[in-house]
């Protein structure tokens, strides 16, 4: 007979989410729902009537970890709508921003995932904030990688968190030769550090993979060899940067995308009838708690070719590099494999960059209302923005962000796992929940439905 366990809130990610789990008598998940419970902020509604220059800046505010991805996706959706091609040196500056953002974001992800893991050869979990070696040196390396990524982002983007230099039509200014030299030095340092970090993290994850059990809240939980497996597909548009509807060969197709309401996807009302007060942090929800994922979820459910898809590092590695390792550990290792190429990508772009080159298009059309889209390969996956711009004003704007794609896929990946390891699976996907908390559900006639859920 199934029981219901609720982990609310989930921890070690940005934003608010919960897990509602139906489990069997052995504590194995039969059905899992991972859902955002961060309040809807209505970014798409705020965009209507704004100028095409304002909207990407508004959109970037949905997240403090990957604002570069949202800024670039938003700007390029506008450019795709108005048919604006930008100079090559502007593209190179955006590519550097993309790599810098991924470098710092993957480092954050490591900090969030490490406490689930063990120091190889011991039964001691990793505390990334301890002063003891060898972990102390690793923590310092992570912080230095983050610092390098953010510093490069600030130099090229104008600000480290919400970049002000990118604009519709290119960039406001090119970087100076002196700034280029500094970025070279930082990227060369990062090349060594990211290689070391990749090797360390892969060793940590492989060690977890070989273990028979993990301790969670004082309970030894068996680790299944298929932890986090799912049979859903992958979606990625490029190894590093992304694609847009301006491309000669676009890598994302709006007609393959559909969306269903949370009401049609998540569980109905249930009552918690199993709890563990010792589960970290603060215990699971007490017995008798009511949960209603259909009503509580703050996102629609995007489907590609009619099914959920995984986006992010493994999707990129699988589609462009034939990577085939499944499960939570396979996903975490794919993320580490992207680390060194962030530094090499910056160096390659710098080699090609002319600091005297133009970075703003000569002509910036004002748009006729055509649909344009841009899919930026954010650290955690394809960040798709769609826009219609007419006479410089935004008529339509939509964001399909990485976590939105990964919510339903991760929910499927929970099935068959011990419920006490559900957060380990979840943290493999995404520490960025807040980006996903915006929902507009329309039917085939483009009429707004699920109005009640967004009021």
Coordinates of C-alpha atoms in Angstrom, one line a residue:
X1 CA 0.0 0.0 0.0
X2 CA 1.4 3.4 -1.0
X3 CA 2.2 6.0 1.6
X4 CA 2.9 9.7 1.1
X5 CA 6.0 11.6 2.2
X6 CA 6.6 15.3 1.7
X7 CA 9.9 17.1 1.8
X8 CA 9.1 20.8 2.0
X9 CA 11.0 22.9 1.5
X10 CA 13.8 21.2 -0.4
X11 CA 17.3 22.6 0.3
X12 CA 20.6 23.6 -1.2
X13 CA 19.2 25.3 -4.3
X14 CA 18.0 28.8 -5.1
X15 CA 14.2 29.4 -4.7
X16 CA 11.5 27.3 -3.0
X17 CA 10.3 23.8 -4.1
X18 CA 9.0 20.7 -2.6
X19 CA 8.9 16.9 -3.2
X20 CA 5.7 15.0 -2.8
X21 CA 6.4 11.3 -2.9
X22 CA 4.3 8.2 -3.0
X23 CA 6.3 5.3 -1.6
X24 CA 5.8 1.6 -1.1
X25 CA 6.3 -0.3 2.2
X26 CA 10.1 -0.5 1.5
X27 CA 10.3 3.3 1.1
X28 CA 10.8 3.1 -2.6
X29 CA 9.3 5.9 -4.7
X30 CA 6.4 4.8 -6.9
X31 CA 5.6 8.3 -8.0
X32 CA 7.4 11.5 -7.3
X33 CA 6.4 15.1 -8.0
X34 CA 9.0 17.9 -7.8
X35 CA 7.4 21.3 -8.0
X36 CA 8.2 24.9 -7.6
X37 CA 6.3 26.7 -4.8
X38 CA 8.0 30.1 -5.3
X39 CA 5.3 32.7 -6.0
X40 CA 4.6 33.6 -9.7
X41 CA 6.1 36.9 -10.7
X42 CA 4.4 37.4 -14.0
X43 CA 7.5 38.4 -16.0
X44 CA 5.8 37.7 -19.3
X45 CA 2.9 40.0 -18.4
X46 CA 5.3 42.7 -17.3
X47 CA 6.9 42.6 -20.7
X48 CA 3.9 43.5 -22.7
X49 CA 4.1 47.0 -24.0
X50 CA 7.7 47.6 -22.8
X51 CA 10.4 48.5 -25.3
X52 CA 12.6 45.7 -26.6
X53 CA 15.5 47.1 -24.7
X54 CA 13.7 47.0 -21.4
X55 CA 12.4 43.4 -21.4
X56 CA 15.7 41.4 -21.4
X57 CA 16.8 43.5 -18.4
X58 CA 13.5 42.7 -16.6
X59 CA 13.8 39.0 -17.5
X60 CA 17.4 38.8 -16.1
X61 CA 16.0 39.7 -12.7
X62 CA 14.4 36.3 -12.3
X63 CA 17.7 34.8 -11.3
X64 CA 20.9 36.0 -9.6
X65 CA 22.9 32.9 -10.7
X66 CA 22.3 32.8 -14.4
X67 CA 21.3 36.4 -15.3
X68 CA 23.7 36.4 -18.2
X69 CA 21.8 33.5 -19.9
X70 CA 18.5 35.3 -19.4
X71 CA 19.9 38.6 -20.7
X72 CA 21.4 37.0 -23.8
X73 CA 18.3 34.9 -24.5
X74 CA 16.0 37.8 -24.0
X75 CA 18.1 40.1 -26.3
X76 CA 18.5 37.5 -29.0
X77 CA 14.8 36.7 -29.0
X78 CA 14.2 40.4 -29.7
X79 CA 16.9 40.4 -32.4
X80 CA 15.3 37.3 -33.9
X81 CA 11.9 39.0 -34.0
X82 CA 13.1 42.1 -35.7
X83 CA 15.7 40.4 -37.9
X84 CA 18.8 42.1 -36.6
X85 CA 22.2 40.6 -37.3
X86 CA 25.0 41.7 -34.9
X87 CA 28.7 42.3 -35.6
X88 CA 31.1 39.3 -35.2
X89 CA 33.0 41.0 -32.3
X90 CA 29.8 41.4 -30.4
X91 CA 29.1 37.7 -30.8
X92 CA 32.6 37.0 -29.4
X93 CA 32.0 39.2 -26.4
X94 CA 28.7 37.4 -25.7
X95 CA 30.4 34.0 -26.0
X96 CA 33.0 35.1 -23.4
X97 CA 30.1 36.1 -21.1
X98 CA 28.5 32.7 -21.7
X99 CA 31.6 30.8 -20.7
X100 CA 32.2 33.0 -17.7
X101 CA 28.7 32.4 -16.4
X102 CA 28.9 28.6 -16.9
X103 CA 32.3 28.6 -15.1
X104 CA 31.0 30.3 -12.0
X105 CA 27.6 28.5 -12.0
X106 CA 29.1 25.0 -12.2
X107 CA 31.3 25.9 -9.3
X108 CA 28.3 26.9 -7.2
X109 CA 26.6 23.6 -8.2
X110 CA 29.6 21.7 -6.8
X111 CA 29.2 23.4 -3.4
X112 CA 25.6 22.4 -3.3
X113 CA 26.1 18.8 -4.3
X114 CA 29.3 18.0 -2.2
X115 CA 27.5 17.6 1.2
X116 CA 25.7 14.5 -0.2
X117 CA 29.1 12.9 -1.1
X118 CA 31.8 11.2 0.9
X119 CA 35.6 11.7 1.1
X120 CA 36.9 8.7 -0.8
X121 CA 38.1 5.9 1.5
X122 CA 36.1 7.1 4.5
X123 CA 32.5 7.2 5.7
X124 CA 32.8 11.0 6.3
X125 CA 30.6 13.2 4.2
X126 CA 32.1 16.3 2.6
X127 CA 31.6 19.5 4.4
X128 CA 32.7 22.2 1.9
X129 CA 33.0 24.8 4.7
X130 CA 35.3 22.9 7.0
X131 CA 38.8 24.2 7.6
X132 CA 40.3 20.7 7.4
X133 CA 42.3 19.4 4.5
X134 CA 41.9 18.2 1.8
X135 CA 38.4 19.8 1.6
X136 CA 39.6 23.3 2.6
X137 CA 41.8 23.5 -0.5
X138 CA 39.0 22.4 -2.7
X139 CA 36.6 25.0 -1.3
X140 CA 39.2 27.7 -1.9
X141 CA 39.6 26.5 -5.5
X142 CA 35.9 26.6 -6.0
X143 CA 35.7 30.1 -4.7
X144 CA 38.6 31.2 -6.9
X145 CA 36.9 29.7 -10.0
X146 CA 33.7 31.6 -9.1
X147 CA 35.7 34.8 -8.6
X148 CA 37.4 34.4 -12.0
X149 CA 34.1 33.8 -13.7
X150 CA 32.4 36.7 -12.1
X151 CA 35.3 39.1 -12.7
X152 CA 35.3 38.2 -16.4
X153 CA 31.6 38.7 -16.5
X154 CA 32.0 42.1 -14.9
X155 CA 34.7 43.2 -17.3
X156 CA 32.8 42.1 -20.4
X157 CA 29.2 42.5 -19.2
X158 CA 29.6 45.7 -17.2
X159 CA 28.2 44.1 -14.0
X160 CA 28.9 40.7 -12.5
X161 CA 25.3 39.8 -11.7
X162 CA 22.9 41.6 -14.2
X163 CA 25.1 42.5 -17.2
X164 CA 24.4 46.0 -18.6
X165 CA 26.7 46.0 -21.6
X166 CA 24.7 43.6 -23.9
X167 CA 21.9 45.3 -25.8
X168 CA 19.6 44.7 -28.7
X169 CA 21.9 45.0 -31.8
X170 CA 25.1 43.9 -30.1
X171 CA 27.0 45.5 -27.2
X172 CA 27.2 49.0 -26.0
X173 CA 31.0 49.0 -25.9
X174 CA 33.9 46.8 -26.9
X175 CA 36.6 45.9 -24.3
X176 CA 39.9 47.6 -24.2
X177 CA 43.3 45.9 -25.1
X178 CA 44.2 46.2 -21.4
X179 CA 40.9 44.4 -20.4
X180 CA 41.6 41.8 -23.0
X181 CA 45.0 41.1 -21.5
X182 CA 43.6 40.8 -18.0
X183 CA 40.9 38.3 -19.1
X184 CA 43.7 36.3 -20.8
X185 CA 45.5 36.0 -17.5
X186 CA 42.4 35.1 -15.6
X187 CA 41.3 32.4 -18.2
X188 CA 44.8 30.9 -18.2
X189 CA 44.6 30.6 -14.4
X190 CA 41.1 29.1 -14.7
X191 CA 42.3 26.6 -17.3
X192 CA 44.4 24.9 -14.6
X193 CA 41.9 25.2 -11.8
X194 CA 38.9 23.9 -13.7
X195 CA 40.9 20.9 -14.9
X196 CA 41.8 20.1 -11.3
X197 CA 38.3 20.7 -10.1
X198 CA 36.9 18.4 -12.8
X199 CA 39.2 15.6 -11.8
X200 CA 38.5 16.0 -8.1
X201 CA 34.7 16.0 -8.5
X202 CA 34.7 13.0 -10.9
X203 CA 36.6 11.1 -8.3
X204 CA 34.1 12.1 -5.6
X205 CA 31.1 11.1 -7.7
X206 CA 32.7 7.8 -8.8
X207 CA 33.4 7.0 -5.1
X208 CA 29.7 7.6 -4.3
X209 CA 28.7 5.4 -7.2
X210 CA 30.7 2.5 -5.7
X211 CA 29.2 2.8 -2.3
X212 CA 26.5 0.5 -1.1
X213 CA 24.8 3.0 1.3
X214 CA 24.5 6.6 2.3
X215 CA 23.6 8.0 5.7
X216 CA 20.6 10.3 5.7
X217 CA 19.2 11.5 9.0
X218 CA 20.8 8.7 10.9
X219 CA 19.5 6.0 8.6
X220 CA 21.8 3.9 6.3
X221 CA 20.0 4.0 2.9
X222 CA 21.0 1.6 0.2
X223 CA 22.2 3.3 -3.0
X224 CA 20.7 1.7 -6.1
X225 CA 23.0 1.3 -9.0
X226 CA 20.3 2.9 -11.2
X227 CA 19.8 6.0 -9.0
X228 CA 18.1 8.7 -11.0
X229 CA 17.6 6.8 -14.2
X230 CA 14.8 7.9 -16.5
X231 CA 13.7 7.0 -20.0
X232 CA 12.9 10.6 -21.2
X233 CA 14.7 12.3 -24.1
X234 CA 17.3 15.1 -24.2
X235 CA 17.1 18.6 -25.6
X236 CA 20.1 20.8 -26.3
X237 CA 20.8 23.4 -29.0
X238 CA 24.6 23.7 -28.9
X239 CA 27.7 22.5 -27.0
X240 CA 28.2 25.9 -25.5
X241 CA 26.2 28.8 -26.7
X242 CA 22.8 28.2 -28.3
X243 CA 20.7 28.9 -31.3
X244 CA 18.0 31.3 -32.6
X245 CA 15.4 31.6 -35.3
X246 CA 17.9 33.7 -37.2
X247 CA 20.2 30.7 -37.7
X248 CA 20.4 29.1 -41.2
X249 CA 20.0 25.8 -39.4
X250 CA 18.0 26.4 -36.2
X251 CA 18.4 23.8 -33.4
X252 CA 15.1 24.3 -31.7
X253 CA 11.7 24.0 -33.2
X254 CA 8.6 25.8 -31.7
X255 CA 6.2 23.4 -33.3
X256 CA 7.7 20.5 -31.3
X257 CA 6.9 22.3 -28.1
X258 CA 3.6 21.9 -26.2
X259 CA 2.6 22.8 -22.7
X260 CA 0.1 21.3 -20.3
X261 CA -1.4 22.7 -17.1
X262 CA -0.1 21.7 -13.7
X263 CA -3.6 20.4 -13.1
X264 CA -3.2 17.8 -15.8
X265 CA 0.3 16.7 -14.7
X266 CA 0.8 16.7 -10.9
X267 CA -0.9 14.7 -8.2
X268 CA -4.2 15.6 -6.8
X269 CA -4.8 16.3 -3.1
X270 CA -3.0 13.8 -0.8
X271 CA -2.3 13.5 2.9
X272 CA 1.1 12.8 4.4
X273 CA 1.0 9.5 6.2
X274 CA 4.7 8.8 6.7
X275 CA 7.2 11.2 8.3
X276 CA 10.7 11.3 9.6
X277 CA 11.5 14.1 12.2
X278 CA 15.2 13.3 11.9
X279 CA 15.4 14.0 8.2
X280 CA 17.7 16.9 7.5
X281 CA 16.9 19.8 7.8
X282 CA 14.1 19.9 10.3
X283 CA 12.3 16.7 9.3
X284 CA 9.8 15.9 6.6
X285 CA 6.3 17.2 6.8
X286 CA 4.3 15.8 9.8
X287 CA 1.7 13.1 9.3
X288 CA -1.7 14.6 8.5
X289 CA -0.2 17.5 6.4
X290 CA -2.3 18.2 3.3
X291 CA -0.5 18.4 -0.1
X292 CA -2.0 19.4 -3.4
X293 CA 0.7 19.6 -6.1
X294 CA -1.9 20.3 -8.8
X295 CA -2.8 23.6 -7.1
X296 CA 0.6 24.4 -5.6
X297 CA 2.9 24.1 -8.6
X298 CA 3.9 27.5 -10.0
X299 CA 4.9 26.3 -13.5
X300 CA 3.3 24.9 -16.5
X301 CA 4.7 21.6 -17.8
X302 CA 6.6 22.0 -21.1
X303 CA 6.9 19.0 -23.4
X304 CA 9.0 18.4 -26.5
X305 CA 7.7 15.9 -29.0
X306 CA 5.0 15.2 -26.5
X307 CA 7.2 14.2 -23.5
X308 CA 9.3 15.7 -20.8
X309 CA 13.0 16.1 -21.8
X310 CA 16.2 16.6 -19.8
X311 CA 18.1 19.8 -20.5
X312 CA 21.6 20.7 -19.3
X313 CA 25.1 19.3 -19.3
X314 CA 24.2 15.7 -20.0
X315 CA 21.8 16.6 -22.8
X316 CA 24.6 18.7 -24.4
X317 CA 27.1 15.9 -23.9
X318 CA 24.7 13.3 -25.2
X319 CA 23.6 15.2 -28.3
X320 CA 27.0 16.6 -29.4
X321 CA 29.5 14.2 -27.9
X322 CA 27.8 10.9 -27.7
X323 CA 27.9 10.7 -23.9
X324 CA 25.7 7.9 -22.7
X325 CA 26.0 7.6 -18.9
X326 CA 22.6 7.6 -17.2
X327 CA 21.5 8.4 -13.7
X328 CA 22.3 11.0 -11.2
X329 CA 26.0 10.4 -11.1
X330 CA 26.1 10.4 -14.9
X331 CA 24.5 13.8 -14.9
X332 CA 26.9 15.2 -12.3
X333 CA 29.9 13.9 -14.2
X334 CA 28.7 15.4 -17.5
X335 CA 28.6 18.8 -15.7
X336 CA 32.3 18.4 -14.6
X337 CA 33.3 17.6 -18.1
X338 CA 32.1 21.0 -19.2
X339 CA 34.4 22.8 -16.7
X340 CA 37.7 23.1 -18.6
X341 CA 36.0 24.1 -21.9
X342 CA 34.7 27.2 -20.2
X343 CA 38.3 28.5 -19.9
X344 CA 39.4 27.3 -23.3
X345 CA 36.3 28.9 -24.8
X346 CA 37.2 32.3 -23.4
X347 CA 40.8 32.0 -24.6
X348 CA 39.6 31.0 -28.1
X349 CA 37.1 33.9 -28.3
X350 CA 39.8 36.4 -27.1
X351 CA 42.2 35.1 -29.8
X352 CA 39.5 36.0 -32.4
X353 CA 38.4 39.3 -30.9
X354 CA 39.4 42.6 -32.4
X355 CA 39.1 45.2 -29.6
X356 CA 38.9 47.9 -32.3
X357 CA 36.0 46.2 -34.1
X358 CA 32.4 47.4 -34.2
X359 CA 30.1 45.8 -31.7
X360 CA 26.8 47.5 -32.6
X361 CA 24.7 46.9 -35.7
X362 CA 24.5 49.8 -38.2
X363 CA 20.8 49.3 -38.5
X364 CA 18.4 48.1 -35.8
X365 CA 14.9 47.4 -37.2
X366 CA 11.9 48.1 -35.0
X367 CA 10.0 44.9 -35.9
X368 CA 6.8 44.0 -37.5
X369 CA 5.4 41.6 -34.9
X370 CA 7.1 38.4 -36.3
X371 CA 7.8 35.6 -33.8
X372 CA 11.5 35.2 -32.9
X373 CA 13.1 32.9 -30.4
X374 CA 16.5 32.3 -28.9
X375 CA 17.6 29.2 -27.0
X376 CA 20.6 30.0 -24.8
X377 CA 22.5 27.0 -23.3
X378 CA 22.5 28.2 -19.8
X379 CA 24.6 26.3 -17.2
X380 CA 21.6 24.1 -16.3
X381 CA 20.1 23.8 -19.8
X382 CA 18.3 25.4 -22.7
X383 CA 16.9 28.7 -21.7
X384 CA 14.3 29.5 -24.5
X385 CA 12.9 33.0 -24.9
X386 CA 10.2 33.8 -27.5
X387 CA 9.2 37.3 -28.5
X388 CA 7.1 39.4 -30.9
X389 CA 8.3 43.0 -31.4
X390 CA 6.4 45.6 -33.4
X391 CA 7.5 49.2 -33.7
X392 CA 10.1 48.7 -30.9
X393 CA 7.5 47.5 -28.4
X394 CA 7.1 43.9 -27.1
X395 CA 3.7 42.4 -28.0
X396 CA 4.5 38.9 -26.7
X397 CA 7.2 37.4 -24.5
X398 CA 7.6 33.9 -23.0
X399 CA 10.4 32.2 -21.1
X400 CA 10.9 28.4 -21.1
X401 CA 13.8 28.2 -18.6
X402 CA 15.9 25.1 -17.8
X403 CA 14.3 24.2 -14.6
X404 CA 10.8 24.3 -16.2
X405 CA 12.0 21.6 -18.6
X406 CA 13.7 19.6 -15.8
X407 CA 10.9 19.5 -13.2
X408 CA 8.9 16.8 -14.9
X409 CA 12.0 14.9 -16.1
X410 CA 13.4 14.8 -12.6
X411 CA 10.0 13.7 -11.3
X412 CA 10.3 10.6 -13.5
X413 CA 13.9 10.0 -12.4
X414 CA 12.8 9.8 -8.8
X415 CA 10.8 6.6 -9.4
X416 CA 12.5 3.5 -8.0
X417 CA 14.8 5.3 -5.7
X418 CA 14.7 5.3 -1.8
X419 CA 12.7 8.4 -0.8
X420 CA 15.6 9.6 1.5
X421 CA 17.8 10.0 -1.6
X422 CA 15.2 12.0 -3.6
X423 CA 17.0 15.3 -2.9
X424 CA 20.3 13.8 -4.1
X425 CA 18.6 13.1 -7.4
X426 CA 17.0 16.6 -7.5
X427 CA 20.3 18.3 -6.8
X428 CA 21.8 16.6 -9.8
X429 CA 19.5 18.7 -12.0
X430 CA 19.3 22.2 -10.7
X431 CA 19.8 24.6 -7.9
X432 CA 17.8 27.3 -9.7
X433 CA 14.1 27.0 -9.0
X434 CA 13.1 30.7 -9.0
X435 CA 13.8 31.1 -12.7
X436 CA 11.0 28.7 -13.4
X437 CA 8.3 30.5 -11.4
X438 CA 6.3 32.1 -14.1
X439 CA 3.4 30.5 -15.8
X440 CA 1.1 31.4 -18.6
X441 CA -0.9 28.5 -20.0
X442 CA -2.6 29.0 -23.4
X443 CA -4.7 26.6 -25.4
X444 CA -4.4 25.8 -29.1
X445 CA -6.3 29.0 -30.0
X446 CA -3.8 31.0 -27.9
X447 CA -6.4 31.8 -25.3
X448 CA -5.3 32.1 -21.7
X449 CA -6.4 29.1 -19.6
X450 CA -5.6 28.2 -16.0
X451 CA -6.4 31.8 -15.1
X452 CA -7.2 30.8 -11.6
X453 CA -3.8 29.5 -11.0
X454 CA -2.0 32.7 -11.9
X455 CA -4.2 35.2 -10.2

